[in-house]
Coordinates of C-alpha atoms in Angstrom, one line a residue:
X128 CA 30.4 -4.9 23.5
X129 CA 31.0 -3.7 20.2
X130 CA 33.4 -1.4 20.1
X131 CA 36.1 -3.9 22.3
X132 CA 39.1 -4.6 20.1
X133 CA 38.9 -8.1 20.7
X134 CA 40.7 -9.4 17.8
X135 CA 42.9 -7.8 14.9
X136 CA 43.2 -10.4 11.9
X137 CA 43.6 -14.3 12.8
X138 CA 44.6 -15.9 15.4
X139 CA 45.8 -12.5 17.2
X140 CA 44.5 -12.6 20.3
X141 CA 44.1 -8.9 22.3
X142 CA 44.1 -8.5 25.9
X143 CA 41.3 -9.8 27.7
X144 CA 39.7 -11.3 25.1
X145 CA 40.2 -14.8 26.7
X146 CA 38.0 -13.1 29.9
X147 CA 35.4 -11.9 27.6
X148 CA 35.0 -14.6 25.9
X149 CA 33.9 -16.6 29.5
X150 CA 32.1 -13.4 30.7
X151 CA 29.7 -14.0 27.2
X152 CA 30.1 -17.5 28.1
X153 CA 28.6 -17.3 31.4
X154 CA 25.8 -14.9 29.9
X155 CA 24.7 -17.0 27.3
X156 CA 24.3 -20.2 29.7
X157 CA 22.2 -18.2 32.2
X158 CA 19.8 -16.2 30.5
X159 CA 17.9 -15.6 33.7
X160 CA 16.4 -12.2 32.7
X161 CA 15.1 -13.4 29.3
X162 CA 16.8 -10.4 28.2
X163 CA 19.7 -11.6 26.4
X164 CA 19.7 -13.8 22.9
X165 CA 22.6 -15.5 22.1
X166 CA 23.1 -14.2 18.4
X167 CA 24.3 -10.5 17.8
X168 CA 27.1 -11.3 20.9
X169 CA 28.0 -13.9 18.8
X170 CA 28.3 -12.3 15.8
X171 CA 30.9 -10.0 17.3
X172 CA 33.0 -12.7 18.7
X173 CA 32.5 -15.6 17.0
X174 CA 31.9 -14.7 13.4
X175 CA 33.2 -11.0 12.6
X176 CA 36.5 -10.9 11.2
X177 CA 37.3 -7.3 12.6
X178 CA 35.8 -5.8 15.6
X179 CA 35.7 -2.0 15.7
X180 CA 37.6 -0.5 18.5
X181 CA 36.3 2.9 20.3
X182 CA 38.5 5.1 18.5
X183 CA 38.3 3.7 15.1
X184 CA 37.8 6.4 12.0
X185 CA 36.0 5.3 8.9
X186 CA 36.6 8.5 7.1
X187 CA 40.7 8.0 7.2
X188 CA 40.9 4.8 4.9
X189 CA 39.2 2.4 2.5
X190 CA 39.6 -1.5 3.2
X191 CA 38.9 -2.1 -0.7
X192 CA 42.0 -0.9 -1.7
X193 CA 40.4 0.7 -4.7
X194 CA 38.7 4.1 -5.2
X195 CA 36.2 3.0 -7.7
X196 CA 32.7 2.7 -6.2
X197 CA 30.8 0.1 -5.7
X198 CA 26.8 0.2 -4.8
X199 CA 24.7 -2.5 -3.7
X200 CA 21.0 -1.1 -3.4
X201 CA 19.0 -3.7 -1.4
X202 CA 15.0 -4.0 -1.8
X203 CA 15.8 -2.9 -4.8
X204 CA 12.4 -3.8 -6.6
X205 CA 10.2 -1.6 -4.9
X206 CA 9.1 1.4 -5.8
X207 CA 12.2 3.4 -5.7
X208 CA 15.0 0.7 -6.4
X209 CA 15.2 0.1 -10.0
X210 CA 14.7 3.8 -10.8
X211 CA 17.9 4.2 -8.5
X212 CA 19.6 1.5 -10.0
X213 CA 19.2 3.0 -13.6
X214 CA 20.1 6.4 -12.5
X215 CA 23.6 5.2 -10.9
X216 CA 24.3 3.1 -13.4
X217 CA 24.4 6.2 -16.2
X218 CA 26.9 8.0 -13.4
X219 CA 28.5 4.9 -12.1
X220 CA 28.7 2.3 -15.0
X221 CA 26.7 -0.7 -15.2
X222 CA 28.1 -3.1 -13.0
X223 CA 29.2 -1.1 -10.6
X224 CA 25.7 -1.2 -9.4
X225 CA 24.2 -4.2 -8.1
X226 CA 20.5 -4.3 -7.5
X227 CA 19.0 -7.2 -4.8
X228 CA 15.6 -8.6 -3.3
X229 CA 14.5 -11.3 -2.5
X230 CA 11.6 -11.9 -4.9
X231 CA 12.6 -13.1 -8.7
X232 CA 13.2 -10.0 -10.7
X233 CA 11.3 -9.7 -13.9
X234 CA 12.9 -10.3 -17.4
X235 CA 13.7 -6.7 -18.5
X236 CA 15.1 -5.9 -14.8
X237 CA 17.3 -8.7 -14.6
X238 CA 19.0 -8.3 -17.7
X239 CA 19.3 -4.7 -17.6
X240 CA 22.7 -4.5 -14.8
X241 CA 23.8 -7.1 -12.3
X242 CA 21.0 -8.7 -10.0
X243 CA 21.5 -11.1 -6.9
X244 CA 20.0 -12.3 -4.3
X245 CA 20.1 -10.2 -0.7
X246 CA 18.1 -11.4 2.7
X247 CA 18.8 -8.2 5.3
X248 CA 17.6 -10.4 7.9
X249 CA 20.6 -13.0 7.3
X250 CA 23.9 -11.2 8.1
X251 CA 25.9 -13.8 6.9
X252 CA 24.5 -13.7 3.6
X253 CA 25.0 -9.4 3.5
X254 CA 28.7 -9.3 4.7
X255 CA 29.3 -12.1 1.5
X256 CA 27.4 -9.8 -0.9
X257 CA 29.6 -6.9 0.5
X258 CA 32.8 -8.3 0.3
X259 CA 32.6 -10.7 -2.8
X260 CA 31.5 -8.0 -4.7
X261 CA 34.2 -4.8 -2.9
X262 CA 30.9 -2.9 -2.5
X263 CA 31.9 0.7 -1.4
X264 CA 28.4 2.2 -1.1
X265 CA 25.3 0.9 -0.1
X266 CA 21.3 2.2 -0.2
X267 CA 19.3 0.5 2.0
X268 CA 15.6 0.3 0.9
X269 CA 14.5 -2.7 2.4
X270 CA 11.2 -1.5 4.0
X271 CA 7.7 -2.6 4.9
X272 CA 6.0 1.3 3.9
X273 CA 3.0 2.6 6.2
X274 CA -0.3 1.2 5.4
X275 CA 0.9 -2.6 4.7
X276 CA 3.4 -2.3 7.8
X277 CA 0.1 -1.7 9.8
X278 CA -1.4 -4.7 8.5
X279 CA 1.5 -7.2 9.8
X280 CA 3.9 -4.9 12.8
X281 CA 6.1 -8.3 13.6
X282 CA 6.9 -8.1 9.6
X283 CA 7.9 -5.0 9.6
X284 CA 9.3 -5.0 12.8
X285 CA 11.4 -8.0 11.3
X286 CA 12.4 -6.2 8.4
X287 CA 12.6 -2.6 9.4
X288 CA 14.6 -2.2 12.5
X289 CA 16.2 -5.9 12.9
X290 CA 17.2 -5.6 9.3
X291 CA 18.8 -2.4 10.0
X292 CA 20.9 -3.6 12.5
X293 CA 22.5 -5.7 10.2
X294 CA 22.8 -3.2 7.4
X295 CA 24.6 -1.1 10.0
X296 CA 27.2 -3.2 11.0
X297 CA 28.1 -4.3 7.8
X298 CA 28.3 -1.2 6.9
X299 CA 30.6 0.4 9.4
X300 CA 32.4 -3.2 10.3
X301 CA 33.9 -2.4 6.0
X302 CA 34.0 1.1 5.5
X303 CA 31.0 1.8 3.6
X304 CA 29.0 5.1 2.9
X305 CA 25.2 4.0 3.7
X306 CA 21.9 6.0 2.4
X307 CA 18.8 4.7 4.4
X308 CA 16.0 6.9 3.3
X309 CA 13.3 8.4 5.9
X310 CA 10.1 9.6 5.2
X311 CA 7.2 12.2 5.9
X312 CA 6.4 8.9 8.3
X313 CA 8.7 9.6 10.9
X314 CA 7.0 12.9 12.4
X315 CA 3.7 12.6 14.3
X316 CA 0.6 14.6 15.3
X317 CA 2.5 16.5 18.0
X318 CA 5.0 17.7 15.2
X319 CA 4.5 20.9 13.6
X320 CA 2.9 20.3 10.0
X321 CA 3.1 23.2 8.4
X322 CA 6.0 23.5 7.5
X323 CA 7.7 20.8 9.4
X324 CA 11.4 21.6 10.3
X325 CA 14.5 19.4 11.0
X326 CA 14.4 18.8 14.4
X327 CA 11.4 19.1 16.3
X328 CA 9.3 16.5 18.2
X329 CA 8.7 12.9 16.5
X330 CA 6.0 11.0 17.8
X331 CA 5.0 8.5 15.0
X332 CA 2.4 6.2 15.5
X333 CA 2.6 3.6 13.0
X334 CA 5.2 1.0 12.9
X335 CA 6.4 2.6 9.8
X336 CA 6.7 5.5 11.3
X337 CA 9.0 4.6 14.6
X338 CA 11.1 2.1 12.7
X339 CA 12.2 5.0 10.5
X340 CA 13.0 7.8 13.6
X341 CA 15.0 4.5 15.0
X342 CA 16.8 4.3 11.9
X343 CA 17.8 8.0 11.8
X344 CA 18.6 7.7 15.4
X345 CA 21.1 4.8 15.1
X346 CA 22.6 6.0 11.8
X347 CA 23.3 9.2 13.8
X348 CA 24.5 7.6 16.7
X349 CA 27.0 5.1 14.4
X350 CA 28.9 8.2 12.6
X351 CA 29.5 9.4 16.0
X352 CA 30.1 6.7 18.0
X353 CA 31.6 5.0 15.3
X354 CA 32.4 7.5 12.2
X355 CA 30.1 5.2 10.0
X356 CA 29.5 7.8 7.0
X357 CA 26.0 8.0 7.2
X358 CA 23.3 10.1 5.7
X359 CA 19.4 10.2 5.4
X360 CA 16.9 12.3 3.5
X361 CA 13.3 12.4 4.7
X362 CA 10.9 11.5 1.4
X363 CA 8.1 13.2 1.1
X364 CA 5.4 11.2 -1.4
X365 CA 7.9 10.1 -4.2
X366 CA 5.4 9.7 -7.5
X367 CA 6.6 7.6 -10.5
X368 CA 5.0 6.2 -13.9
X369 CA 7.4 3.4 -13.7
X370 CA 7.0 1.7 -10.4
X371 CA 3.7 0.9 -9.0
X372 CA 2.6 1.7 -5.5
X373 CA 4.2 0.2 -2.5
X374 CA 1.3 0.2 0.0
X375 CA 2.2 3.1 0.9
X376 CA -0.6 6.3 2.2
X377 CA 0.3 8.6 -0.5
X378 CA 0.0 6.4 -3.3
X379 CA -3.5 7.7 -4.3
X380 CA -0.7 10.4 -6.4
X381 CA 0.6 7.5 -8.1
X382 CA -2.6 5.9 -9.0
X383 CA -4.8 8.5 -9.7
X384 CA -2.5 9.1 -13.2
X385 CA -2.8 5.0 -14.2
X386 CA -6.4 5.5 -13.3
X387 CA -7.4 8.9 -14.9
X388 CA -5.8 7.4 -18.6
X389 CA -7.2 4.0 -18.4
X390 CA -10.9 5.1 -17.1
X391 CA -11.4 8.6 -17.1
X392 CA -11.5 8.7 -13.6
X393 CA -10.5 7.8 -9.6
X394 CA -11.7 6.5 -6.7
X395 CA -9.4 8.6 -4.0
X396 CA -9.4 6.8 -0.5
X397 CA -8.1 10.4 1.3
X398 CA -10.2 13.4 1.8
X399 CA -10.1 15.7 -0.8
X400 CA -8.2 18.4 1.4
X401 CA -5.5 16.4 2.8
X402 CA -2.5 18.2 2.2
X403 CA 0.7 16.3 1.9
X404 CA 4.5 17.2 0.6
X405 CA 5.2 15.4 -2.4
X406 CA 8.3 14.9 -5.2
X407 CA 8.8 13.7 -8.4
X408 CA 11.1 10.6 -8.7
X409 CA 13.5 12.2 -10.5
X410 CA 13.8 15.1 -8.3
X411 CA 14.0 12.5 -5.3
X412 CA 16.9 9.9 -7.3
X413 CA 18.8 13.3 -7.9
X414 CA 18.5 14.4 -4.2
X415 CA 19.7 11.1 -3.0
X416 CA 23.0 10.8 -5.3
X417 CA 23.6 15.0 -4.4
X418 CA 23.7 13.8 -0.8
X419 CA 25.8 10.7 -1.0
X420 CA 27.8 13.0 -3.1
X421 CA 28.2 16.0 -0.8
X422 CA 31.8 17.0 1.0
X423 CA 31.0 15.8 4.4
X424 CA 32.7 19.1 5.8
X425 CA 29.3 20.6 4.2
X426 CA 26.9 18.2 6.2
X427 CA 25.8 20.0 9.1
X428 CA 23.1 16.9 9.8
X429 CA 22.9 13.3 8.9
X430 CA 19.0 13.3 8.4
X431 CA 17.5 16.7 6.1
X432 CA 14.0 16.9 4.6
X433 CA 13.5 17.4 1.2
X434 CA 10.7 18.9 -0.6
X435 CA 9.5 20.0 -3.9
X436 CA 5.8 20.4 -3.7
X437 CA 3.1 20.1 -1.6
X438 CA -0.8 19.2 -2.9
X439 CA -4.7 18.0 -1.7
X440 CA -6.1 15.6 -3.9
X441 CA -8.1 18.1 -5.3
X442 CA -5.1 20.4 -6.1
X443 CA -4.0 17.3 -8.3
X444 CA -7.5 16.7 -9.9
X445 CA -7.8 20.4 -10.5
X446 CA -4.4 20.1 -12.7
X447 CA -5.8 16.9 -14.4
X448 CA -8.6 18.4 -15.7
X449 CA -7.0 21.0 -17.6
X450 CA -5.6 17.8 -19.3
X451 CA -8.4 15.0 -19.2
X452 CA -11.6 17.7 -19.2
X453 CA -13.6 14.5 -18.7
X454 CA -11.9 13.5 -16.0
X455 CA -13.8 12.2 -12.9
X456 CA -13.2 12.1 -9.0
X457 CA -14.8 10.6 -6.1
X458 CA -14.1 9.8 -2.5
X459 CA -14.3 7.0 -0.6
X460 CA -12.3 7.6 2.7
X461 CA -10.3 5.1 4.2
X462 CA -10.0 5.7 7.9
X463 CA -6.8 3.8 8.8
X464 CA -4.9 5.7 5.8
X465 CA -6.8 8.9 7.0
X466 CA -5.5 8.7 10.5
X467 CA -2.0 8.2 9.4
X468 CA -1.8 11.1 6.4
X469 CA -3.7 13.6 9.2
X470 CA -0.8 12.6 12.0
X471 CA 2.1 13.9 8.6
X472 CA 3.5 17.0 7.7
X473 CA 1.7 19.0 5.1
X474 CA 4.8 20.9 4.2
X475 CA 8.5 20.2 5.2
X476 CA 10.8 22.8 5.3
X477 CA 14.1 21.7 3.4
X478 CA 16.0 25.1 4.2
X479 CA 19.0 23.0 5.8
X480 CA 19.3 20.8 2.4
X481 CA 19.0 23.6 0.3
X482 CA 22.0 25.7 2.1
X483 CA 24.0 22.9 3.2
X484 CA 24.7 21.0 -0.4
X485 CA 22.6 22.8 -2.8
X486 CA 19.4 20.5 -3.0
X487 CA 17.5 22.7 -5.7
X488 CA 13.6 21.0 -7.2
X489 CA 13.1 21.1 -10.6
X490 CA 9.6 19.4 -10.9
X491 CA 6.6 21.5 -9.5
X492 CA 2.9 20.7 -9.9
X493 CA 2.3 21.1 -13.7
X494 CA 5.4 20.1 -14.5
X495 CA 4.7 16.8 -12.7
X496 CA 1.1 16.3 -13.8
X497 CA 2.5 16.8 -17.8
X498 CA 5.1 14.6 -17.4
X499 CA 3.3 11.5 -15.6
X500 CA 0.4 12.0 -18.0
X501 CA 3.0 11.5 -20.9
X502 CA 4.9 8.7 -19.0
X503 CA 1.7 7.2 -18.5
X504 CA 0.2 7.2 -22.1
X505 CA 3.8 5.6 -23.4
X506 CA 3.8 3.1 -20.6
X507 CA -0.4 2.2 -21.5
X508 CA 0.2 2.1 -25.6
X509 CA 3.8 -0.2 -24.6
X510 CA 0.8 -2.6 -22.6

C-alpha cells in the first residue's frame, strides 16, 4: 500500500484514490482474519502528507531546501547517545544536534545542546520533531539491549521493531539519511564466531537479537525498494567511562573499571574465557560519523561489522593488574547472560568496512585499559 501515489500535496486527488480509499474502507470494517489493525493503513491515507510512489529517489533531492544538516539522535540518554551528541556537535555545531528521550535529562545534559522530548512509538509526535526542527539526519538508538530485553520481550518488542517502523517511514516519507546501529546480538549459535563475516547465517535467540537482524533487514529493503539512504554498523561491546551500563551482556567491560578503582576488585558474572569483540567509544562514535559520512558510490553494503579488539575477562584483568597490582577477580556466572555471550561472535571480521570507506581502530587493549583507568580516576575524584 505504501508505495501508491495516492495524493500529491492538498486536495489533489490521483487516480484511483477514491477506490482505495473504499477498498481500506471495507478492510477496516471486516477485520474477519484478525489480521489487519486499522492504524499504519491509516497513517498512509489519512494522515501522511506525501505518499511515496514506486519509483520515487531519495538520493536526487532534499525537501529542506537547505544543505546544512540537521541530526536528531533519539534514545539519546543511553549509553551511546550523549557521547554521540557531543561528538557531532564539535563537527556539526551545537544546535544542529538535537538529543531526545523520554526520561528527564539531567542538569549538565540538558544545558549542554538542545534537548526535547521524542516517543518512537507515537509517529505523530516524530514526523513534528522532524519537520519543526528541518532535521536532515537522524540516529536511531532507541533500544531495549539484550539481557533487560529478555526480562520484558513485549517491551522490547514495543520499542524495538514497532518503533522502527515508525523511524523508517519518517525517515524515507522526508528524505532523511538514517543510522540504526546493530550489534554482535544479531548473529547466533549457528553463525561462525571466529571471526564472524558479513553475511552468513543469523539465527539470534534473544529478542534483542532478532529485533536487530529485522532492523538491518528492513533498512536494506527501504534503500531498495525505496532509496531510503540507509546504513548500519554492527557494535561489538562499546566500553565508556562516561555512560553507565545499559543492561546489556558485555557490560561486565564497563563495570569492571568503576569497580577495580572504587574497591580493588570485581565480581564478573561471565566465565573467565568468554571471548567477545569489543571497541572503545571513541573508536565506535568515529566509525558511526565515517559511515554516515561515506560517498554512497563506496558503500558496497548497508549493514558492515566493525571491530577493534577482541578479549576474555581474564585478558582484561590480566591488563588491570599491571595497573592495580592489588587488583582482585572473581566469578559468579550468570547463566541467562552466559547463554547469550556463548550464542555471539568472538571476533568479527570488519574487512568490508576497512576497504570500502576506510574504517581504521585506533584504541587496542592497553590503550583502552590506560585510558578508562584515567577516565575513571577523574570521573571518581569529580564524585
Amino acid at each position: 500500500m505504501r508505495d501508491l501515489p495516492i495524493t500529491y500535496g492538498v486536495g489533489r486527488a490521483m487516480p484511483g484514490a477514491k477506490m482505495l480509499r473504499q477498498v481500506a474502507g471495507q478492510m477496516l470494517a471486516s477485520p474477519a482474519c484478525g489480521c489487519w489493525t486499522s492504524a499504519p493503513l491509516a497513517r498512509f491515507l489519512a494522515t501522511s502528507p506525501r505518499q511515496i510512489p514506486a519509483d520515487a529517489n531519495f538520493h536526487s533531492g532534499s525537501f529542506s531546501g537547505s544543505d546544512q544538516t540537521r541530526i536528531l539522535i533519539t534514545g539519546g540518554l543511553g549509553q551511546l547517545g550523549v557521547g554521540l551528541a557531543n561528538f557531532l556537535r564539535k563537527r556539526f555545531g551545537k544546535d544542529n544536534v538535537i538529543l531526545s528521550d523520554i526520561r528527564k535529562p539531567p542538569d549538565h545534559i540538558f544545558h549542554s545542546g538542545p534537548f526535547i522530548y521524542s516517543d518512537i512509538l507515537d509517529y505523530k509526535n516524530l514526523r513534528e520533531i522532524v519537520v519543526n526542527n528541518r532535521i536532515t539526519w537522524l540516529f536511531h538508538y532507541s533500544a531495549l539491549l539484550s539481557a533487560v530485553g529478555e526480562a520484558n520481550v513485549p517491551l522490547a518488542r514495543a520499542v524495538n521493531i514497532t518503533g522502527l517502523h515508525n523511524v523508517l517511514d519518517v525517515a524515507a516519507e522526508h528524505n532523511l539519511r538514517l543510522f540504526v546501529p546493530s550489534t554482535i546480538g544479531a548473529f547466533g549459535p549457528t553463525s561462525p564466531r571466529n571471526p564472524t563475516p558479513d553475511l552468513c547465517i543469523q539465527r539470534p535467540r534473544t529478542i534483542y537479537g532478532v529485533s536487530k537482524v529485522h532492523a538491518e533487514l528492513m533498512g536494506e529493503y527501504y534503500h531498495y525498494r525505496y532509496g531510503l539512504d540507509f546504513r548500519c554498523l554492527r557494535y561489538p561491546g562499546i566500553i565508556s567511562a562516561d555512560s553507565q551500563p545499559g543492561g546489556g551482556t558485555t557490560d561486565y567491560a564497563v563495570r569492571i573499571f568503576h569497580d577495580a578503582i572504587k574497591n580493588g576488585k570485581f565480581e564478573c558474572n561471565l566465565k573467565s574465557s568468554t571471548r567477545l569483540p569489543m571497541m572503545y567509544i571513541d573508536d565506535c562514535l568515529r566509525a558511526t560519523l565515517e559511515v554516515m559520512e561515506a560517498p554512497a558510490e563506496s558503500l558496497s553494503m548497508r549493514t558492515y561489522n566493525v571491530n577493534a579488539m577482541s578479549f576474555t575477562p581474564e585478558d582484561l584483568a590480566q591488563e588491570l593488574l599491571k595497573h592495580i597490582p592489588e587488583f582482585q577477580i572473581t566469578y559468579n556466572v550468570d547463566s541467562v547472560r552466559q547463554a547469550i555471550a556463548d550464542s555471539w561472535p568472538m571476533n568479527f571480521d570488519d574487512s568490508n568496512a576497512r576497504k570500502d570507506w576506510g574504517w581504521k581502530h585506533d584504541f587496542d587493549l592497553p590503550e583502552l585499559v590506560t585510558t578508562m583507568l584515567n577516565s575513571d580516576t577523574r570521573v571518581a575524584q569529580a564524585n
